Structure formats: C-alpha cells, structure tokens
Coordinates of C-alpha atoms and ligand atoms in Angstrom, one line a residue:
X1 CA 129.0 106.7 111.6
X2 CA 125.5 106.2 110.3
X3 CA 126.4 107.5 107.0
X4 CA 129.4 105.2 106.8
X5 CA 127.2 102.2 107.5
X6 CA 124.7 103.4 104.9
X7 CA 127.5 103.8 102.4
X8 CA 128.8 100.3 103.1
X9 CA 125.4 99.0 102.8
X10 CA 124.7 100.7 99.5
X11 CA 128.0 99.6 98.0
X12 CA 127.1 96.0 99.1
X13 CA 123.7 96.4 97.5
X14 CA 125.3 97.7 94.3
X15 CA 127.7 94.7 94.3
X16 CA 124.8 92.3 94.7
X17 CA 122.8 94.0 92.0
X18 CA 125.8 93.9 89.6
X19 CA 126.4 90.3 90.3
X20 CA 122.7 89.4 89.7
X21 CA 122.8 91.5 86.6
X22 CA 125.7 89.5 85.2
X23 CA 124.0 86.2 86.1
X24 CA 120.7 87.5 84.6
X25 CA 122.3 88.7 81.4
X26 CA 124.1 85.4 80.9
X27 CA 120.9 83.5 81.4
X28 CA 119.0 85.8 79.2
X29 CA 121.3 85.3 76.3
X30 CA 120.2 81.7 76.3
X31 CA 116.5 81.8 77.1
X32 CA 114.9 85.0 75.9
X33 CA 114.7 85.1 72.1
X34 CA 111.0 85.8 72.0
X35 CA 110.0 88.4 69.5
X36 CA 108.2 91.5 70.5
X37 CA 106.7 91.8 67.0
X38 CA 103.0 91.7 67.9
X39 CA 103.5 94.0 70.9
X40 CA 105.5 96.5 68.8
X41 CA 102.7 96.6 66.2
X42 CA 100.0 97.0 68.7
X43 CA 102.0 99.8 70.5
X44 CA 102.4 101.7 67.3
X45 CA 98.6 101.6 66.8
X46 CA 97.7 102.9 70.1
X47 CA 100.5 105.2 71.4
X48 CA 98.7 108.4 70.5
X49 CA 97.3 109.7 73.8
X50 CA 100.2 111.9 74.7
X51 CA 98.5 115.2 74.3
X52 CA 96.0 115.2 77.0
X53 CA 93.3 117.7 76.3
X54 CA 90.9 118.2 79.1
X55 CA 87.2 118.4 78.9
X56 CA 87.3 122.0 79.8
X57 CA 90.0 122.8 77.2
X58 CA 87.5 124.5 74.9
X59 CA 86.5 127.2 77.2
X60 CA 84.9 127.6 80.5
X61 CA 86.4 126.7 83.8
X62 CA 85.5 123.3 85.1
X63 CA 82.4 123.5 87.3
X64 CA 81.9 122.2 90.7
X65 CA 82.6 118.5 91.0
X66 CA 79.7 116.5 92.3
X67 CA 80.5 114.8 95.5
X68 CA 78.0 112.1 94.9
X69 CA 76.8 109.5 97.3
X70 CA 78.4 106.1 98.0
X71 CA 76.1 104.0 95.9
X72 CA 77.8 100.8 96.7
X73 CA 77.3 101.2 100.4
X74 CA 73.7 102.2 99.9
X75 CA 72.7 99.2 97.8
X76 CA 70.3 96.8 99.6
X77 CA 71.9 93.6 100.8
X78 CA 75.3 95.1 100.6
X79 CA 77.9 94.2 103.2
X80 CA 78.3 96.7 106.1
X81 CA 80.2 99.9 105.1
X82 CA 83.9 99.6 105.1
X83 CA 85.2 100.5 108.6
X84 CA 88.5 101.8 107.5
X85 CA 91.9 100.3 107.2
X86 CA 93.6 99.1 110.3
X87 CA 95.6 102.0 111.6
X88 CA 99.3 101.6 111.1
X89 CA 102.0 103.3 113.1
X90 CA 101.5 106.9 112.3
X91 CA 103.5 108.3 115.2
X92 CA 104.6 111.8 114.3
X93 CA 108.2 112.8 114.6
X94 CA 109.3 111.2 117.8
X95 CA 111.0 113.4 120.2
X96 CA 114.3 111.5 120.8
X97 CA 117.1 112.7 118.6
X98 CA 117.9 109.3 117.1
X99 CA 114.4 109.1 115.6
X100 CA 114.3 112.6 114.4
X101 CA 117.5 112.2 112.5
X102 CA 115.9 109.4 110.4
X103 CA 113.1 111.6 109.2
X104 CA 115.1 113.2 106.5
X105 CA 112.3 112.8 104.0
X106 CA 110.4 116.0 103.1
X107 CA 106.6 115.9 103.6
X108 CA 106.7 112.8 105.8
X109 CA 104.1 112.9 108.6
X110 CA 104.5 109.3 109.8
X111 CA 106.2 106.1 109.0
X112 CA 105.2 103.0 107.1
X113 CA 105.4 99.7 108.9
X114 CA 109.1 98.7 109.1
X115 CA 110.1 95.9 106.8
X116 CA 106.8 96.0 104.9
X117 CA 107.1 96.0 101.1
X118 CA 103.9 97.8 100.1
X119 CA 104.4 96.7 96.5
X120 CA 104.3 93.0 97.4
X121 CA 100.7 91.9 97.9
X122 CA 97.5 90.8 96.3
X123 CA 94.2 92.2 94.9
X124 CA 91.2 91.9 97.1
X125 CA 87.6 92.4 95.8
X126 CA 86.1 95.3 97.7
X127 CA 83.1 96.9 96.2
X128 CA 82.5 99.0 99.3
X129 CA 85.6 101.1 99.5
X130 CA 86.6 101.0 95.9
X131 CA 86.5 103.0 93.6
X132 CA 87.4 106.3 95.2
X133 CA 85.3 108.2 92.7
X134 CA 83.0 107.3 89.8
X135 CA 83.8 108.0 86.2
X136 CA 80.9 110.6 86.1
X137 CA 82.0 112.3 89.3
X138 CA 85.4 113.2 87.9
X139 CA 85.0 115.6 85.0
X140 CA 88.7 115.9 84.3
X141 CA 89.3 112.4 82.9
X142 CA 90.6 112.3 79.4
X143 CA 88.2 110.4 77.0
X144 CA 91.1 108.0 76.3
X145 CA 90.6 106.6 79.7
X146 CA 86.9 106.7 80.1
X147 CA 85.7 103.2 79.7
X148 CA 82.1 103.3 80.8
X149 CA 81.4 106.3 78.6
X150 CA 82.6 104.2 75.6
X151 CA 80.6 101.2 76.3
X152 CA 82.5 98.9 78.7
X153 CA 79.8 96.6 79.9
X154 CA 81.4 95.5 83.3
X155 CA 82.6 97.4 86.3
X156 CA 84.4 94.8 88.3
X157 CA 87.7 96.3 87.4
X158 CA 86.9 99.3 89.6
X159 CA 86.4 97.3 92.8
X160 CA 89.8 95.8 93.5
X161 CA 91.8 97.0 96.4
X162 CA 95.5 96.4 96.8
X163 CA 96.4 94.5 100.0
X164 CA 100.2 94.3 100.8
X165 CA 101.2 91.1 102.5
X166 CA 102.9 92.6 105.5
X167 CA 100.8 95.6 106.3
X168 CA 97.9 97.8 105.2
X169 CA 98.0 100.9 103.1
X170 CA 97.1 104.3 104.5
X171 CA 93.8 105.2 102.8
X172 CA 94.3 108.1 100.3
X173 CA 93.2 111.3 102.1
X174 CA 92.8 114.2 99.7
X175 CA 92.6 116.9 102.4
X176 CA 95.7 115.7 104.0
X177 CA 97.6 115.7 100.7
X178 CA 96.5 119.2 99.8
X179 CA 97.2 120.5 103.2
X180 CA 100.7 119.1 103.2
X181 CA 101.3 120.3 99.6
X182 CA 100.0 123.8 100.2
X183 CA 101.8 126.2 97.8
X184 CA 103.6 123.4 96.2
X185 CA 104.0 122.1 92.6
X186 CA 103.5 118.4 91.9
X187 CA 104.8 117.4 88.5
X188 CA 104.5 114.2 86.5
X189 CA 106.9 113.8 83.6
X190 CA 106.8 111.1 81.1
X191 CA 104.4 109.3 78.7
X192 CA 100.7 108.7 78.6
X193 CA 100.9 106.2 81.4
X194 CA 102.3 108.9 83.6
X195 CA 99.6 111.1 82.1
X196 CA 96.9 108.8 83.3
X197 CA 98.4 108.7 86.7
X198 CA 98.3 112.4 86.7
X199 CA 94.5 112.4 85.8
X200 CA 93.9 109.8 88.5
X201 CA 95.6 112.1 91.1
X202 CA 93.5 115.1 89.8
X203 CA 90.4 113.0 90.3
X204 CA 91.4 111.8 93.7
X205 CA 92.2 115.3 94.9
X206 CA 89.1 116.9 93.3
X207 CA 86.9 115.5 96.0
X208 CA 88.5 117.9 98.5
X209 CA 88.1 121.1 96.6
X210 CA 85.4 123.0 94.8
X211 CA 87.1 122.7 91.4
X212 CA 90.4 122.7 89.7
X213 CA 91.3 125.6 87.5
X214 CA 93.2 125.3 84.3
X215 CA 96.1 127.6 84.3
X216 CA 98.3 129.0 81.5
X217 CA 100.9 126.4 80.4
X218 CA 104.5 127.3 80.2
X219 CA 105.0 124.9 77.3
X220 CA 102.7 123.1 74.8
X221 CA 103.8 119.9 76.4
X222 CA 102.3 120.9 79.8
X223 CA 98.9 120.4 81.3
X224 CA 98.3 122.2 84.5
X225 CA 95.6 122.1 87.1
X226 CA 95.5 124.4 90.0
X227 CA 93.7 124.0 93.3
X228 CA 93.2 127.6 94.3
X229 CA 92.1 126.9 97.9
X230 CA 95.6 125.4 98.5
X231 CA 97.7 127.3 96.0
X232 CA 98.8 123.8 94.8
X233 CA 99.3 122.8 91.2
X234 CA 99.2 119.3 89.7
X235 CA 101.0 119.2 86.4
X236 CA 101.9 116.8 83.6
X237 CA 104.7 117.3 81.1
X238 CA 104.8 115.1 78.0
X239 CA 108.3 113.7 77.4
X240 CA 108.0 110.0 76.6
X241 CA 111.7 109.5 76.5
X242 CA 112.6 112.2 79.1
X243 CA 115.3 113.4 76.7
X244 CA 114.4 115.1 73.5
X245 CA 113.1 112.8 70.7
X246 CA 111.2 112.9 67.5
X247 CA 108.1 111.9 69.5
X248 CA 107.9 115.1 71.5
X249 CA 105.0 116.7 69.8
X250 CA 102.3 116.5 72.4
X251 CA 99.6 116.0 69.8
X252 CA 101.2 114.4 66.8
X253 CA 103.7 111.7 67.8
X254 CA 102.8 108.6 65.9
X255 CA 106.3 108.1 64.7
X256 CA 107.4 104.7 63.4
X257 CA 111.1 105.4 63.3
X258 CA 111.8 106.7 66.8
X259 CA 115.0 108.6 67.5
X260 CA 116.1 109.9 70.8
X261 CA 118.6 112.6 71.3
X262 CA 121.7 111.7 73.4
X263 CA 124.1 114.5 72.8
X264 CA 125.2 116.9 75.6
X265 CA 122.2 119.0 76.6
X266 CA 119.5 116.9 75.0
X267 CA 117.4 117.1 78.1
X268 CA 117.7 120.9 78.7
X269 CA 114.7 122.0 76.6
X270 CA 112.4 119.8 78.6
X271 CA 114.0 120.1 82.0
X272 CA 113.8 123.9 81.8
X273 CA 110.1 123.2 82.6
X274 CA 110.7 120.9 85.6
X275 CA 112.6 123.4 87.7
X276 CA 111.0 124.5 90.9
X277 CA 108.8 121.3 91.1
X278 CA 108.5 120.3 94.7
X279 CA 107.3 116.7 94.0
X280 CA 108.4 115.1 90.8
X281 CA 107.2 111.8 89.5
X282 CA 108.7 110.5 86.3
X283 CA 108.3 107.4 84.2
X284 CA 109.5 106.1 80.8
X285 CA 109.2 102.7 79.3
X286 CA 106.5 101.8 76.8
X287 CA 107.9 103.9 74.0
X288 CA 111.2 102.1 74.2
X289 CA 109.8 98.7 73.2
X290 CA 110.6 97.5 69.7
X291 CA 111.2 94.3 67.9
X292 CA 114.9 94.7 67.5
X293 CA 115.6 95.7 71.1
X294 CA 117.6 98.6 69.8
X295 CA 117.3 102.4 69.9
X296 CA 118.3 105.0 67.4
X297 CA 120.1 107.8 69.1
X298 CA 121.1 111.2 67.7
X299 CA 124.6 112.0 68.9
X300 CA 127.3 114.5 68.1
X301 CA 130.4 113.0 66.6
X302 CA 133.6 114.1 68.4
X303 CA 135.6 114.8 65.2
X304 CA 133.4 117.0 63.1
X305 CA 130.9 118.0 65.7
X306 CA 128.2 116.8 63.3
X307 CA 125.0 115.1 64.4
X308 CA 125.0 111.4 63.6
X309 CA 122.5 108.7 64.2
X310 CA 123.8 105.7 66.1
X311 CA 121.9 102.5 66.9
X312 CA 122.4 101.3 70.4
X313 CA 121.3 98.3 72.4
X314 CA 118.1 99.2 74.2
X315 CA 119.3 98.8 77.8
X316 CA 122.4 100.8 77.1
X317 CA 120.5 103.8 75.7
X318 CA 117.9 103.5 78.5
X319 CA 120.7 103.5 81.1
X320 CA 122.3 106.6 79.6
X321 CA 119.0 108.4 79.7
X322 CA 118.4 107.4 83.4
X323 CA 121.9 108.6 84.2
X324 CA 121.3 111.9 82.6
X325 CA 118.0 112.3 84.5
X326 CA 119.6 111.4 87.8
X327 CA 122.4 113.9 87.2
X328 CA 119.8 116.6 86.4
X329 CA 117.9 115.8 89.6
X330 CA 121.0 115.8 91.7
X331 CA 121.7 119.3 90.5
X332 CA 118.2 120.7 90.6
X333 CA 116.4 119.0 93.5
X334 CA 117.1 119.6 97.2
X335 CA 116.8 116.4 99.2
X336 CA 115.5 118.4 102.2
X337 CA 112.8 120.1 100.3
X338 CA 111.9 118.0 97.3
X339 CA 110.7 114.4 96.7
X340 CA 111.5 112.5 93.6
X341 CA 109.6 109.4 92.5
X342 CA 110.1 107.0 89.7
X343 CA 107.2 104.9 88.5
X344 CA 108.4 101.6 87.1
X345 CA 107.3 99.8 83.9
X346 CA 103.6 99.6 83.3
X347 CA 102.9 96.2 81.9
X348 CA 100.9 95.3 78.7
X349 CA 98.6 92.3 78.2
X350 CA 98.7 91.3 74.5
X351 CA 99.5 87.6 75.0
X352 CA 96.8 85.6 76.7
X353 CA 98.7 82.4 76.4
X354 CA 101.2 83.7 78.9
X355 CA 98.5 83.7 81.7
X356 CA 97.1 80.4 80.5
X357 CA 94.4 81.9 78.4
X358 CA 93.5 81.1 74.8
X359 CA 96.2 81.1 72.1
X360 CA 95.5 84.3 70.3
X361 CA 93.7 86.4 72.8
X362 CA 94.7 89.6 74.6
X363 CA 93.2 91.9 77.3
X364 CA 89.9 92.2 75.4
X365 CA 87.1 90.7 77.3
X366 CA 89.1 90.0 80.4
X367 CA 87.1 90.6 83.6
X368 CA 89.3 89.1 86.3
X369 CA 92.8 89.8 87.6
X370 CA 95.5 87.1 87.5
X371 CA 95.9 85.3 90.8
X372 CA 99.1 83.5 90.0
X373 CA 101.4 85.4 92.3
X374 CA 104.5 84.8 90.2
X375 CA 103.0 85.8 86.9
X376 CA 105.2 88.2 84.9
X377 CA 104.5 89.0 81.3
X378 CA 107.3 88.9 78.8
X379 CA 106.8 92.5 77.7
X380 CA 108.1 93.8 81.0
X381 CA 111.8 93.6 80.6
X382 CA 113.6 92.5 83.7
X383 CA 116.8 93.8 82.1
X384 CA 115.3 97.3 82.1
X385 CA 114.3 96.9 85.7
X386 CA 117.9 96.1 86.5
X387 CA 119.0 99.3 84.7
X388 CA 116.6 101.3 86.8
X389 CA 117.8 99.7 90.1
X390 CA 121.3 100.5 89.2
X391 CA 120.7 104.1 88.1
X392 CA 118.7 105.0 91.1
X393 CA 120.9 103.0 93.5
X394 CA 123.9 105.1 92.4
X395 CA 122.1 108.4 92.7
X396 CA 123.2 110.9 95.4
X397 CA 119.7 111.9 96.1
X398 CA 117.0 109.9 97.8
X399 CA 114.7 108.4 95.2
X400 CA 111.5 106.7 95.9
X401 CA 110.5 103.9 93.6
X402 CA 106.8 103.4 92.9
X403 CA 107.2 99.8 91.9
X404 CA 103.9 99.2 90.1
X405 CA 105.1 96.5 87.7
X406 CA 104.2 93.3 89.6
X407 CA 100.9 94.5 91.0
X408 CA 99.9 95.8 87.5
X409 CA 100.9 92.5 85.9
X410 CA 98.0 90.9 87.7
X411 CA 95.5 93.4 86.2
X412 CA 94.7 92.0 82.8
X413 CA 91.1 93.1 83.4
X414 CA 92.0 96.8 83.9
X415 CA 93.0 97.9 80.4
X416 CA 90.9 100.3 78.3
X417 CA 90.8 97.6 75.5
X418 CA 88.2 98.8 72.9
X419 CA 86.3 101.1 75.4
X420 CA 87.8 104.5 74.7
X421 CA 87.6 107.3 72.2
X422 CA 88.8 106.0 68.9
X423 CA 90.6 108.8 67.3
X424 CA 91.2 107.0 64.0
X425 CA 88.2 105.4 62.2
X426 CA 87.9 101.6 62.5
X427 CA 88.0 99.4 59.4
X428 CA 85.3 96.8 58.8
X429 CA 87.9 94.1 59.5
X430 CA 88.6 95.7 62.9
X431 CA 85.0 96.0 63.8
X432 CA 84.6 92.3 63.1
X433 CA 87.5 91.4 65.3
X434 CA 87.7 93.8 68.3
X435 CA 90.8 92.0 69.7
X436 CA 92.8 93.4 66.7
X437 CA 92.5 97.0 68.0
X438 CA 92.2 96.4 71.7
X439 CA 94.5 98.8 73.7
X440 CA 96.2 96.6 76.2
X441 CA 98.6 99.3 77.2
X442 CA 96.5 101.9 78.8
X443 CA 94.1 101.5 81.8
X444 CA 90.6 102.7 82.6
X445 CA 89.9 105.4 85.1
X446 CA 88.8 105.0 87.9
X447 CA 91.0 102.0 88.1
X448 CA 94.5 100.8 88.6
X449 CA 96.2 104.2 88.5
X450 CA 94.3 105.2 91.6
X451 CA 96.2 102.5 93.4
X452 CA 99.5 103.7 92.0
X453 CA 98.6 107.1 93.5
X454 CA 97.6 105.5 96.8
X455 CA 101.1 104.0 96.9
X456 CA 102.5 107.4 96.0
X457 CA 100.5 108.9 98.9
X458 CA 101.9 106.2 101.2
X459 CA 105.5 106.7 100.1
X460 CA 105.2 110.5 100.2
X461 CA 103.7 110.8 103.7
X462 CA 104.5 107.5 105.4
X463 CA 107.9 106.5 104.0
Ligands
NAG1 C1 72.8 111.2 99.6 O1 71.9 110.2 100.0 C2 71.0 110.6 101.0 C3 70.2 109.5 101.4 O2 70.0 108.5 100.4 C4 70.2 111.9 100.6 O3 69.4 112.3 101.6 C5 71.2 113.0 100.2 O4 70.5 114.1 99.6 C6 72.2 112.5 99.1 N1 73.2 113.5 98.9 C7 73.6 113.8 97.7 C8 74.7 114.9 97.6 O5 73.1 113.3 96.7
NAG2 C1 79.6 93.4 96.5 O1 80.2 92.2 96.4 C2 79.5 91.2 97.1 C3 80.4 89.9 97.0 O2 80.7 89.6 95.7 C4 78.1 91.0 96.6 O3 77.4 90.0 97.4 C5 77.3 92.3 96.7 O4 76.1 92.2 96.2 C6 78.1 93.4 96.0 N1 77.4 94.7 96.3 C7 77.3 95.6 95.4 C8 76.6 96.8 95.9 O5 77.6 95.4 94.2
NAG3 C1 92.2 113.4 106.4 O1 93.2 114.3 106.8 C2 92.6 115.4 107.4 C3 93.7 116.5 107.6 O2 94.9 115.9 108.1 C4 92.0 115.0 108.7 O3 91.5 116.1 109.4 C5 91.0 113.9 108.5 O4 90.5 113.4 109.7 C6 91.5 112.8 107.6 N1 90.4 112.0 107.2 C7 90.4 110.7 107.4 C8 89.2 109.9 106.9 O5 91.3 110.1 108.0
NAG4 C1 101.6 130.2 96.1 O1 102.8 129.5 96.2 C2 103.9 130.1 95.6 C3 105.0 129.1 95.7 O2 104.7 127.9 95.0 C4 104.2 131.3 96.3 O3 105.3 132.0 95.6 C5 103.0 132.3 96.3 O4 103.3 133.4 97.1 C6 101.8 131.5 96.9 N1 100.7 132.4 96.8 C7 99.8 132.6 97.8 C8 98.7 133.5 97.5 O5 100.0 132.0 98.8
NAG5 C1 102.4 81.4 87.0 O1 103.2 82.4 86.3 C2 104.5 81.9 86.0 C3 105.3 83.1 85.4 O2 104.6 83.8 84.4 C4 104.5 80.7 85.2 O3 105.8 80.2 84.9 C5 103.7 79.6 85.9 O4 103.5 78.5 85.1 C6 102.3 80.1 86.3 N1 101.6 79.2 87.1 C7 100.4 78.7 86.9 C8 99.8 77.7 87.9 O5 99.8 79.1 85.9
NAG6 C1 110.1 95.9 91.5 O1 109.4 94.7 91.9 C2 109.7 93.5 91.2 C3 108.8 92.4 91.7 O2 108.3 92.6 92.9 C4 111.2 93.2 91.5 O3 111.5 92.1 90.7 C5 112.0 94.4 91.0 O4 113.4 94.2 91.2 C6 111.6 95.7 91.6 N1 112.3 96.7 90.9 C7 113.2 97.5 91.5 C8 113.9 98.5 90.6 O5 113.5 97.4 92.6

C-alpha cells in the first residue's frame, strides 16, 4: 500500500516536473540568449586542478595532525563560546513497526526535522564555531585550495555558518562519522569541485584520528586516504564527465576541444573502480559549460560500427550521461547497504554586474556573501538542474541530492580568486590586472565545501 502511494506520488512529481520543464524550455527560448563566452574562456584557463597531489605525495607518511586550540574563542573580548546547535529530533529507530519501516536508509542514526529543507537558508556570521579547522591544521589540503598560504589578506570567508530556515543542522561530528563508517569505503567521483569536497571531508575527519595514511591507488585517477583506526577509506576518483572523455588524464587535461564518449560501455573503464564503494558522492557540471551550449560526443555508428563524433545539445548529452550513471548505480549499489549522493552544480562568479556590482568585476576582492535571497547567477543552468531532477527522480534507487547550488550562489567571497598556487607563469599584463586571472570557479579551504560536507553528514545520518 505504502509503495503504491509512493509510486503514485512519484509519478505525480514526474508529471509536474515534466510540465514545468516544458514551460521552462519555452520561456528560455525567448529570454536566455546570453553568451557564456567570458565564462568559457575563464574556465579554460583554470580547469587544471584535476590531479590532486597531496603534500605527502613525495614520500613520508603524513605526520600527526595538530589539534590546535580554538583561537577565536580564546580571543579577548570575543563573544561567549558557541553553546552548540539546538538539538533536533535525533530519536533513534523508534520501536513501533510503522516507524521502523520508514528507516530504510543505510547508516541513518536519527531523523532530520520533518518538512525542513536544509538547503534553503541563509549565511550567518559566526566566528566562534566556524571554521571547523584552520588551513595550517589540515596538512592534506591541495595547494590549489590554500588561500591564506598564497596571500589572501582576509579571513571572513571562513566564518560563515549555514542556517536553514526551518531547522538547524546537526553539527559535523568526525568521531560519529568514522564510527558509523567503520570498515567502509567513501568515494567521491567527479571533477575538481568534487575533489575539493573530498579534501574538505579529509580535513574534517582528520581531527578525530592520529593521521591519514596514503594507500596504494587502484588507478592513476584515484587518490586514497585511509583512517587505520577505523579501517575506513576516503577516496576521490577523477572523472570530470563521469563517462570517458579526452579530459580524463588526471594531470594533463587542459583540452580545448572536449569530447565525451557516449557509446555502449563508455563508463566501464571508470566505473570498474567504483565497485564496492559503500558511500558514493558524485558530481559533474563545470566541464560541460561552453559558449555554444553543445557537446561533442564520440559514438559508434550503427551501420559500420565505426566511431563517429556527433555534436549534441548540451542538456541532451548531460541527460544521457546521467541516465547511464543511474543505470550503473541501480545495477551495482544495494539500497539497503549503500548510499548514493549527487552534488549539484557549483556556481561561478565571473559577472559582478549580476549581483549589482561593478560592470567588469568578478569574484576578485569580494569579501562578503550576497544577501539577496533570490540571487541566481546565469552560469548555473536551470535547464541542467531540471535534467538532474528528472534523471534522479526516475531512478529505482534512493538518491540523496546535496543541493549546494543556491547556498553557494550567495558565496561570491569564498572563491580562491588569485590566492592559490599558480601552475602556469603569469604575464606582466595579468599581474597588472589580477581580475583577469582570478579563479572564480574553485573555493578556498577551509570554506564553503565544509558546509557541503556538513549537509552530507546531515543527509547521511539524519535523513
Ligand atoms: C590550549 O590552550 C591552553 C590555554 O591557553 C594551553 O594550556 C594548552 O596547552 C593549549 N593546548 C594546545 C594543544 O596548544
Ligand atoms: C567575532 O565577530 C564579532 C562581531 O563581528 C566581533 O565583535 C569579534 O571581535 C569577533 N571575534 C574574533 C575573535 O574575531
Ligand atoms: C560525537 O559522536 C560521538 C560518537 O557517537 C559521541 O560520543 C560524542 O558525544 C559526539 N560529540 C558531540 C560534540 O556531540
Ligand atoms: C576492513 O574492512 C574491509 C571491508 O571494507 C574488510 O574486508 C576487512 O576485513 C577490514 N579489516 C579489518 C582489519 O577489520
Ligand atoms: C536579486 O537577485 C535577482 C536574481 O538574480 C534579481 O533579479 C534581483 O534584481 C535582485 N534583487 C536585488 C534587490 O538586487
Ligand atoms: C536545488 O535547489 C534549487 C533552489 O533552491 C531549486 O531551484 C532546484 O530545483 C533544486 N534542484 C533539484 C534537482 O531539486
């Protein structure tokens, strides 16, 4: 009975989604002719942080992580220490049968507040409880995300806490996470944004163990950290399009003419490495953006069986990849034992006029979030969001969305901008005009990704 209702509901949702898609596409045809030229150029310049070497790459095992003291709380004149988030309903599995049946989610220890959308909220300045760790404390951060080390003069971006409108988040608890994931494999699959979420999680968890150990990779595309005390591994796998593509080299993938593979089996080589993951978090978006809104796809022609390149509308190609991913997950993940997450589009901030800033500015020099609650940058394609909704809505496997797009839209202050390791020398012209090489795609650590993981923590244990 319950299932029948659920089925009806989901077909209703599907129907509504389809209807809004039709309305949306119709509207879009008339209104959205903006070019993505500037963004595409900027993306090409900065999308090179896929290979994520770690500091300990060159040799010795990472040493003990300093636990440090809470400097914010110790400062004179500071407000009283943060007393903890209001406790939400965390009742463990209730004993009556009805309740128990609803707890089908693996790893759940409690429940989120009913009807509360944790992705709908605002940023609150909180220099007492944020950040969760300092840049110096976490020795695992890739230099591409270390802003203080590369001269960022301000720290305000580290002190914002996400406050959902209808409830409060469970505070990230590293011990709890490691205890619940004892003997398990947590795997991030995607691009450098997923990679930075992976580093953030490593940092968040590192406070509860002596040190992470690098373990042998099963593929050049993998980065693996093991927490020996818990026999848990946290892994990242570079696959910016999920399917195979000509951007798969984990080190050298600055490819201008991007081609994704869409023939039968074009995900197999990657997905071979994803099997036996217990918790899987995947993302893909930034690499898809281009001026023409098209994607070149390698396909096999049905007549000759030859490989041919076909250009496709972006949303269509994205939809096909999502569908393939979902099918793989349905076949390889067990809803009773695994959890699957999808992190939505990470926004960029290349157009300051969109938030009412100067005409030619971008994220460079931004020190405050946006407080316009309806702000949405043009680089986050709602058409892609619709494709995601549809693909995950049709899946025969419970997916959990980590819908970071709106909350991250507000964070124009949180990008790495010019404060990161510059792998390619700067020209005199660039030096004179820092805005021209500002990275408004990636984000500093500690920073925004810690909140993405706090949401992951909430959805994993308090769904
Ligand atoms: C933390 O601060 C306290 C008091 O300021 C000090 O006694 C203690 O040694 C510090 N601990 C660490 C690990 O630095
Ligand atoms: C924290 O922020 C408050 C309000 O902006 C400020 O008064 C206080 O000095 C700050 N404390 C620290 C330690 O930065
Ligand atoms: C974190 O979780 C552990 C294990 O469940 C628990 O013992 C501890 O009290 C929690 N810490 C906080 C601050 O809630
Ligand atoms: C670690 O976990 C794996 C499963 O992920 C299991 O096969 C192995 O026996 C565990 N090792 C120890 C020492 O518990
Ligand atoms: C808030 O953002 C929306 C969408 O980006 C925009 O249309 C609106 O003008 C903005 N409002 C203000 C007060 O800036
Ligand atoms: C994510 O959140 C945004 C804004 O809150 C919403 O418009 C969008 O539909 C959500 N995405 C999905 C796939 O549900």
